[in-house]
mmCIF file of C-alpha atoms in Angstrom:
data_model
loop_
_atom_site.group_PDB
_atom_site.id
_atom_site.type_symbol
_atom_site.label_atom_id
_atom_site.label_comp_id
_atom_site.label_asym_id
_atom_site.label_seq_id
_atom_site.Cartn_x
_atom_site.Cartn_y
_atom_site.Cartn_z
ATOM 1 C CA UNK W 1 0.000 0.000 0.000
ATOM 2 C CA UNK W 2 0.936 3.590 -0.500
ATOM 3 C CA UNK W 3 2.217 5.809 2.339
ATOM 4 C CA UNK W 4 -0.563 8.374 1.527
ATOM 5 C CA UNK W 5 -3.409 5.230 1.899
ATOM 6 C CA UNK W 6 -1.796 4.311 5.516
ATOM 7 C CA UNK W 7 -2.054 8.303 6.443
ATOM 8 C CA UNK W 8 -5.552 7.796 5.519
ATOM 9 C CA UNK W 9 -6.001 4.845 6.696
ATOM 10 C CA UNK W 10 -4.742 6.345 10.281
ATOM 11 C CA UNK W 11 -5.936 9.062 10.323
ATOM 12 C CA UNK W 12 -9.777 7.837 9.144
ATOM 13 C CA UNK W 13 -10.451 4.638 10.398
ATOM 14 C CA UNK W 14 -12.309 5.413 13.947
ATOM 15 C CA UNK W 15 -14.150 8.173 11.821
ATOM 16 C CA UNK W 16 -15.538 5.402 9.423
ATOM 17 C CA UNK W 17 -15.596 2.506 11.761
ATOM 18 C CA UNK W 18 -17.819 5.314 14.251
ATOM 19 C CA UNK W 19 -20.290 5.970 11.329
ATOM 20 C CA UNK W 20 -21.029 2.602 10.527
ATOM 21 C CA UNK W 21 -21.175 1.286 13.549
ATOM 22 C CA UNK W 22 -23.963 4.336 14.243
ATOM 23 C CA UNK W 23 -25.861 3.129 11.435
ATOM 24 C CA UNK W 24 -25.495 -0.579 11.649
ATOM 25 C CA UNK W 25 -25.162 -0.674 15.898
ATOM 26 C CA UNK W 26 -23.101 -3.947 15.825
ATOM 27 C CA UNK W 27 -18.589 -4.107 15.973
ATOM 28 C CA UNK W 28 -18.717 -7.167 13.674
ATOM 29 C CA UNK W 29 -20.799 -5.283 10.724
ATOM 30 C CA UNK W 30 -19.537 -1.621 11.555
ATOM 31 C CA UNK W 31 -15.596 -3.310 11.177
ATOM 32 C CA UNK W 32 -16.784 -5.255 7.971
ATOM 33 C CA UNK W 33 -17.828 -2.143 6.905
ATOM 34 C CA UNK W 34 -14.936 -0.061 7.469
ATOM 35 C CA UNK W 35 -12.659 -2.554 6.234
ATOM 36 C CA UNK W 36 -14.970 -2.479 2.741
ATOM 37 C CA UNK W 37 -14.792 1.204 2.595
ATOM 38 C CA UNK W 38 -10.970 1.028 2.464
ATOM 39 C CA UNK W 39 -10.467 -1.801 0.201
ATOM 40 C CA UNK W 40 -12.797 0.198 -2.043
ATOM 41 C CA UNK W 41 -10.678 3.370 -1.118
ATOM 42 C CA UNK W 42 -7.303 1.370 -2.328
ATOM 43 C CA UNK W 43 -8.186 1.318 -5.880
ATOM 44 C CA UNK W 44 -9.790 4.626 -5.895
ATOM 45 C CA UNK W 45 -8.390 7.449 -7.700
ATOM 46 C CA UNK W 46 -10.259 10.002 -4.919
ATOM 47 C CA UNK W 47 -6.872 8.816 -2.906
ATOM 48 C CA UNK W 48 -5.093 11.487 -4.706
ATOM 49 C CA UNK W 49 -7.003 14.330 -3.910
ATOM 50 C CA UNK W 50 -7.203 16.512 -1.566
ATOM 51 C CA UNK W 51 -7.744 15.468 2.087
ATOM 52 C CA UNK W 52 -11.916 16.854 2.255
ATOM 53 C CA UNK W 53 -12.697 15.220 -0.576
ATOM 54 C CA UNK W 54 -11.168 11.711 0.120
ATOM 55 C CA UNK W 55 -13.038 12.337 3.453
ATOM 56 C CA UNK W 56 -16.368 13.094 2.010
ATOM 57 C CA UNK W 57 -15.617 9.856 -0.212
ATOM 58 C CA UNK W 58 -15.472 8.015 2.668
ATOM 59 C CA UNK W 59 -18.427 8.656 4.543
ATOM 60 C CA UNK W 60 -20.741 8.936 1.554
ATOM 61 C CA UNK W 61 -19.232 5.561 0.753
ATOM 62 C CA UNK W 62 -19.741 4.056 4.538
ATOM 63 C CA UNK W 63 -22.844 5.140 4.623
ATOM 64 C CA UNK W 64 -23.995 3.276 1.427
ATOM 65 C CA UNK W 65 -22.821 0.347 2.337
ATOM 66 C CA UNK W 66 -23.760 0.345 5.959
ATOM 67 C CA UNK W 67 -27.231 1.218 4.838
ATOM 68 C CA UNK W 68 -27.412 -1.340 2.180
ATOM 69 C CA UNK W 69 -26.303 -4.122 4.925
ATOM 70 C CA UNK W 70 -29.103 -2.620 7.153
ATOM 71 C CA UNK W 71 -31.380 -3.300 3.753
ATOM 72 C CA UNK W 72 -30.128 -6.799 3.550
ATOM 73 C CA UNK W 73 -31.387 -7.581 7.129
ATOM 74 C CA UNK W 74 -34.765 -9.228 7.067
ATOM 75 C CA UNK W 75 -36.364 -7.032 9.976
ATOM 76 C CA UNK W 76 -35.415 -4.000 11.682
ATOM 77 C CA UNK W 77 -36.419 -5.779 15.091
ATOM 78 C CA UNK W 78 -33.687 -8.251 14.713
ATOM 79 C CA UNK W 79 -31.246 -5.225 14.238
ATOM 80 C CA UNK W 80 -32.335 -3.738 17.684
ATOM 81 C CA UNK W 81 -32.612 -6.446 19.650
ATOM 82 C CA UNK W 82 -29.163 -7.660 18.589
ATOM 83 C CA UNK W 83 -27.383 -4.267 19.582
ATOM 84 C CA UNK W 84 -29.517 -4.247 22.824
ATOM 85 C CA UNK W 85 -27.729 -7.886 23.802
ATOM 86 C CA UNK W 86 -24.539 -6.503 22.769
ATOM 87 C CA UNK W 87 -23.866 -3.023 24.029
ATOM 88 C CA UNK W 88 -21.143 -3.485 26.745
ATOM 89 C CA UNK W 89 -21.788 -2.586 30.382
ATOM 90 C CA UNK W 90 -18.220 -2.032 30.811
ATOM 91 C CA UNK W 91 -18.762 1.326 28.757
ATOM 92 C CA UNK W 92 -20.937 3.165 31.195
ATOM 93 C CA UNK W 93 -18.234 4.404 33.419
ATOM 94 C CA UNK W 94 -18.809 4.603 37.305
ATOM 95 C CA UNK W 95 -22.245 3.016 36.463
ATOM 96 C CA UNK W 96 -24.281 -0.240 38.085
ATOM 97 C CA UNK W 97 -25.681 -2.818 35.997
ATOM 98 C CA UNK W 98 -29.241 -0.663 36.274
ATOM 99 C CA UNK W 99 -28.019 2.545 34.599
ATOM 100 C CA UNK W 100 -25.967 0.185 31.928
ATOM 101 C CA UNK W 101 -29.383 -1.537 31.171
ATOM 102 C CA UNK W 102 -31.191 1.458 31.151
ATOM 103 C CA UNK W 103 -29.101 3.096 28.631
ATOM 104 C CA UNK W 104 -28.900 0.143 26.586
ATOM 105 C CA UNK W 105 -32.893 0.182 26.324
ATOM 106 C CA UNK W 106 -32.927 4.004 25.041
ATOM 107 C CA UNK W 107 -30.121 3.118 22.601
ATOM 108 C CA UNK W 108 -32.575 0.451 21.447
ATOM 109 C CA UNK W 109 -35.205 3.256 21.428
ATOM 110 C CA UNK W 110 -33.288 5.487 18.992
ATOM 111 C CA UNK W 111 -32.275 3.531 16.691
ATOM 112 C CA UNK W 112 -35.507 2.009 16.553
ATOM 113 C CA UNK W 113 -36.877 5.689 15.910
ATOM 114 C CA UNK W 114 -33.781 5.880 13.424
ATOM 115 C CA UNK W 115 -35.087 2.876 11.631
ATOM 116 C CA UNK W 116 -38.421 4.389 10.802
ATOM 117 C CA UNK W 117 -36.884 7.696 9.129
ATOM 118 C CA UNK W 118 -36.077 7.810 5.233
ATOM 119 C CA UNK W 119 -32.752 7.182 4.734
ATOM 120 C CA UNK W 120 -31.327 10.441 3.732
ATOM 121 C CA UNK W 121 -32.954 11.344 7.018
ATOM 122 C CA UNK W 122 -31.194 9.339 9.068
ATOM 123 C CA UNK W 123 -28.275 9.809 7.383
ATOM 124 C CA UNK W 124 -27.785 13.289 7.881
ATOM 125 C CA UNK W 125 -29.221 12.755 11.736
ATOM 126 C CA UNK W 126 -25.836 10.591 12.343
ATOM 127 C CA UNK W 127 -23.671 12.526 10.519
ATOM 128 C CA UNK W 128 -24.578 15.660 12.464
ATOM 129 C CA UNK W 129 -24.843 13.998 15.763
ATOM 130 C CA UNK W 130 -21.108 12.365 15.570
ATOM 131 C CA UNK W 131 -20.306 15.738 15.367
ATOM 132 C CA UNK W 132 -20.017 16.930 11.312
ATOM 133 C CA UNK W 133 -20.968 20.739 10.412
ATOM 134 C CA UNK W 134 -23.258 21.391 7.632
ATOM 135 C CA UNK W 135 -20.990 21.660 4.633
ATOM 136 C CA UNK W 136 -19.225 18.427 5.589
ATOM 137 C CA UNK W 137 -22.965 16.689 5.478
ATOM 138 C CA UNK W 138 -23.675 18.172 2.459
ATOM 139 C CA UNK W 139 -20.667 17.202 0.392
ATOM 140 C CA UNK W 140 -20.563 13.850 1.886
ATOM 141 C CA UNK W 141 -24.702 12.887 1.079
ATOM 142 C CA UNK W 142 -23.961 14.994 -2.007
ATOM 143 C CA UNK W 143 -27.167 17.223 -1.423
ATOM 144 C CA UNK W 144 -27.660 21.398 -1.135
ATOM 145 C CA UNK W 145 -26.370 22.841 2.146
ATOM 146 C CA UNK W 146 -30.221 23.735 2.660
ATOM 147 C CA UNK W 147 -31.529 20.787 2.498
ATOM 148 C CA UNK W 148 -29.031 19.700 5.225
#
């Protein structure tokens, strides 16, 4: 691989591995995911421009994919059921099993609530959420800034 794809690579895989694993709300299928996004990245020509745009590529391509897995699921139930069982308890710092289930349940909520929202939607829900500002959104779902 080049040294500019392992800068990239560095530099953007918690980014990507974060988005899908928003979107899909399992490790297994947000790191299958994010390891498709940069195999598909390695053959790209976007890995010789400029640092924005390769990002942009990234996400827009995450997101497809991690909604198309979503897609390929046969119910959304399944999908929040199965990130309800698997959200750690060790991540809710200073917390008893009681707050750890209860914030495992709300997760469930939301993404339940995500689940019944268009897809463009949700998309740009995530994306701002994790913490993107409006023109990154836009370039990365490819839509107006207004309609962000």
């Amino acid at each position: 691989m080049s040294d500019r794809f392992d800068d990239v690579f560095r530099a953007r895989y918690g980014e990507v591995y974060g988005l899908a694993w928003r979107v899909l709300g399992d490790r297994g299928d947000a790191e299958d995911a994010a390891q498709d996004a940069f195999a598909k990245l390695a053959g790209a020509a976007v890995l010789d421009r400029p640092d924005g745009e390769v990002a942009a590529w990234l996400r827009r391509v995450t997101i497809n994919d991690s909604f198309n897995r979503v897609r390929g699921r046969r119910r959304a139930r399944e999908r929040v059921d199965r990130a309800a069982r698997l959200e750690p308890l060790a991540e809710v710092e200073g917390a008893g099993p009681l707050l750890a289930v209860l914030r495992s349940e709300e997760q469930a909520e939301v993404r339940a609530a995500l689940a019944g929202l268009p897809e463009r939607q949700r998309a740009t829900l995530l994306l701002r959420h994790s913490g993107y500002r409006y023109a990154e959104i836009a370039q990365t779902l490819d839509i107006a800034i207004g309609s962000v």
